[in-house]
PDB file of C-alpha atoms in Angstrom:
ATOM      1  CA  MET A   1       0.000   0.000   0.000  1.00  0.00           C
ATOM      2  CA  SER A   2       1.477   3.366  -0.984  1.00  0.00           C
ATOM      3  CA  LYS A   3       1.794   6.323   1.349  1.00  0.00           C
ATOM      4  CA  ARG A   4      -0.921   8.965   1.142  1.00  0.00           C
ATOM      5  CA  PRO A   5       0.300  12.173  -0.588  1.00  0.00           C
ATOM      6  CA  SER A   6       1.055  15.045   1.751  1.00  0.00           C
ATOM      7  CA  VAL A   7      -1.219  18.071   1.636  1.00  0.00           C
ATOM      8  CA  ILE A   8       1.711  20.423   2.203  1.00  0.00           C
ATOM      9  CA  GLY A   9       4.342  18.349   0.376  1.00  0.00           C
ATOM     10  CA  GLY A  10       4.337  20.578  -2.699  1.00  0.00           C
ATOM     11  CA  LEU A  11       4.728  23.859  -0.823  1.00  0.00           C
ATOM     12  CA  ASN A  12       8.014  25.756  -0.988  1.00  0.00           C
ATOM     13  CA  LEU A  13       8.398  26.794   2.632  1.00  0.00           C
ATOM     14  CA  PRO A  14      11.568  28.332   4.085  1.00  0.00           C
ATOM     15  CA  GLY A  15      13.870  25.664   5.488  1.00  0.00           C
ATOM     16  CA  THR A  16      12.325  22.770   3.551  1.00  0.00           C
ATOM     17  CA  GLU A  17      14.664  22.782   0.537  1.00  0.00           C
ATOM     18  CA  SER A  18      16.665  19.819   1.853  1.00  0.00           C
ATOM     19  CA  ARG A  19      13.591  17.567   1.994  1.00  0.00           C
ATOM     20  CA  GLY A  20      13.014  17.614  -1.743  1.00  0.00           C
ATOM     21  CA  SER A  21       9.727  18.211  -3.479  1.00  0.00           C
ATOM     22  CA  VAL A  22       6.944  15.721  -3.796  1.00  0.00           C
ATOM     23  CA  THR A  23       5.795  15.230  -7.354  1.00  0.00           C
ATOM     24  CA  ASP A  24       2.334  13.776  -7.335  1.00  0.00           C
ATOM     25  CA  ASP A  25       0.064  14.190 -10.347  1.00  0.00           C
ATOM     26  CA  SER A  26      -3.072  13.350  -8.361  1.00  0.00           C
ATOM     27  CA  SER A  27      -2.895  16.663  -6.448  1.00  0.00           C
ATOM     28  CA  ASP A  28      -3.341  18.547  -9.738  1.00  0.00           C
ATOM     29  CA  GLN A  29      -6.423  16.497 -10.496  1.00  0.00           C
ATOM     30  CA  VAL A  30      -7.932  17.284  -7.099  1.00  0.00           C
ATOM     31  CA  ARG A  31      -7.424  21.037  -7.544  1.00  0.00           C
ATOM     32  CA  ALA A  32      -8.909  20.961 -11.041  1.00  0.00           C
ATOM     33  CA  ALA A  33     -12.074  19.125 -10.014  1.00  0.00           C
ATOM     34  CA  PRO A  34     -15.222  21.288 -10.076  1.00  0.00           C
ATOM     35  CA  PRO A  35     -17.171  21.673  -6.841  1.00  0.00           C
ATOM     36  CA  ALA A  36     -19.893  19.133  -6.220  1.00  0.00           C
ATOM     37  CA  GLY A  37     -23.412  20.347  -6.843  1.00  0.00           C
ATOM     38  CA  ARG A  38     -24.595  23.643  -8.245  1.00  0.00           C
ATOM     39  CA  VAL A  39     -22.828  26.856  -7.348  1.00  0.00           C
ATOM     40  CA  ARG A  40     -25.387  29.507  -6.395  1.00  0.00           C
ATOM     41  CA  PRO A  41     -23.595  32.678  -5.306  1.00  0.00           C
ATOM     42  CA  GLU A  42     -26.898  34.550  -4.849  1.00  0.00           C
ATOM     43  CA  VAL A  43     -28.016  32.124  -2.114  1.00  0.00           C
ATOM     44  CA  VAL A  44     -26.577  31.981   1.406  1.00  0.00           C
ATOM     45  CA  HIS A  45     -26.808  28.794   3.451  1.00  0.00           C
ATOM     46  CA  THR A  46     -27.832  29.232   7.071  1.00  0.00           C
ATOM     47  CA  SER A  47     -29.044  27.015   9.898  1.00  0.00           C
ATOM     48  CA  VAL A  48     -31.781  27.651  12.387  1.00  0.00           C
ATOM     49  CA  TYR A  49     -32.303  25.898  15.707  1.00  0.00           C
ATOM     50  CA  LEU A  50     -35.941  25.130  16.465  1.00  0.00           C
ATOM     51  CA  PRO A  51     -37.625  23.543  19.451  1.00  0.00           C
ATOM     52  CA  ARG A  52     -38.776  20.022  18.548  1.00  0.00           C
ATOM     53  CA  GLU A  53     -42.436  20.918  18.828  1.00  0.00           C
ATOM     54  CA  VAL A  54     -42.045  23.934  16.514  1.00  0.00           C
ATOM     55  CA  HIS A  55     -40.306  21.751  13.922  1.00  0.00           C
ATOM     56  CA  ARG A  56     -43.013  19.113  14.253  1.00  0.00           C
ATOM     57  CA  ARG A  57     -45.730  21.732  13.668  1.00  0.00           C
ATOM     58  CA  LEU A  58     -43.890  23.185  10.655  1.00  0.00           C
ATOM     59  CA  ARG A  59     -43.657  19.684   9.177  1.00  0.00           C
ATOM     60  CA  GLU A  60     -47.371  19.184   9.807  1.00  0.00           C
ATOM     61  CA  ILE A  61     -48.228  22.471   8.068  1.00  0.00           C
ATOM     62  CA  ALA A  62     -45.986  21.585   5.134  1.00  0.00           C
ATOM     63  CA  PHE A  63     -47.518  18.123   4.870  1.00  0.00           C
ATOM     64  CA  THR A  64     -51.118  19.380   4.865  1.00  0.00           C
ATOM     65  CA  ARG A  65     -50.252  22.017   2.240  1.00  0.00           C
ATOM     66  CA  ASP A  66     -48.169  19.556   0.182  1.00  0.00           C
ATOM     67  CA  CYS A  67     -45.036  21.713   0.264  1.00  0.00           C
ATOM     68  CA  LYS A  68     -41.666  21.709   2.012  1.00  0.00           C
ATOM     69  CA  VAL A  69     -40.802  23.053   5.459  1.00  0.00           C
ATOM     70  CA  HIS A  70     -38.467  25.459   3.657  1.00  0.00           C
ATOM     71  CA  ASP A  71     -41.461  27.005   1.878  1.00  0.00           C
ATOM     72  CA  VAL A  72     -43.289  27.544   5.179  1.00  0.00           C
ATOM     73  CA  ILE A  73     -40.186  29.123   6.730  1.00  0.00           C
ATOM     74  CA  MET A  74     -39.747  31.397   3.693  1.00  0.00           C
ATOM     75  CA  GLU A  75     -43.351  32.584   4.130  1.00  0.00           C
ATOM     76  CA  GLY A  76     -42.510  33.543   7.705  1.00  0.00           C
ATOM     77  CA  ILE A  77     -39.370  35.369   6.604  1.00  0.00           C
ATOM     78  CA  ASP A  78     -41.404  37.199   3.979  1.00  0.00           C
ATOM     79  CA  ALA A  79     -43.962  38.244   6.615  1.00  0.00           C
ATOM     80  CA  ALA A  80     -41.195  39.466   8.948  1.00  0.00           C
ATOM     81  CA  LEU A  81     -39.538  41.500   6.167  1.00  0.00           C
ATOM     82  CA  GLN A  82     -42.809  43.163   5.205  1.00  0.00           C
ATOM     83  CA  LYS A  83     -43.741  43.805   8.856  1.00  0.00           C
ATOM     84  CA  HIS A  84     -40.520  45.796   9.267  1.00  0.00           C
ATOM     85  CA  GLY A  85     -41.009  47.782   6.068  1.00  0.00           C
ATOM     86  CA  HIS A  86     -38.755  45.822   3.721  1.00  0.00           C
ATOM     87  CA  PRO A  87     -39.642  44.480   0.268  1.00  0.00           C
ATOM     88  CA  SER A  88     -40.894  40.914  -0.045  1.00  0.00           C
ATOM     89  CA  VAL A  89     -38.616  37.947  -0.658  1.00  0.00           C
ATOM     90  CA  GLU A  90     -39.848  37.767  -4.250  1.00  0.00           C
ATOM     91  CA  VAL A  91     -38.910  41.409  -4.910  1.00  0.00           C
ATOM     92  CA  LEU A  92     -35.496  41.015  -3.259  1.00  0.00           C
ATOM     93  CA  ARG A  93     -34.863  37.847  -5.227  1.00  0.00           C
ATOM     94  CA  GLY A  94     -35.618  39.709  -8.439  1.00  0.00           C
ATOM     95  CA  SER A  95     -38.840  37.816  -9.197  1.00  0.00           C
ATOM     96  CA  ARG A  96     -36.812  34.723 -10.152  1.00  0.00           C
ATOM     97  CA  THR A  97     -38.638  31.441 -10.158  1.00  0.00           C
ATOM     98  CA  ARG A  98     -37.320  28.025  -9.072  1.00  0.00           C
ATOM     99  CA  SER A  99     -37.253  26.823 -12.668  1.00  0.00           C
ATOM    100  CA  GLU A 100     -34.510  29.272 -13.649  1.00  0.00           C
TER     101      GLU A 100
END
């Protein structure tokens, strides 16, 4: 079994000249690989901590309306934005639809 390539083996750090450089072609392939999934720079990922009962009720609402919990949460965010005098989520998003 061969040794795993070093993450820092290819770096030219002061005082490491005597060690010699590691030439591993697989590190170039890793750097060139595109990121997994779609890149969506206009969307920010965030987490929210909910009490179990709140999450259960959101799931129930989503189930009865045949939508996702995310959709119910986005409705609440939209209501909070409008309550505080900000434009709706749809306006801020630029009226983009999910199909785009």
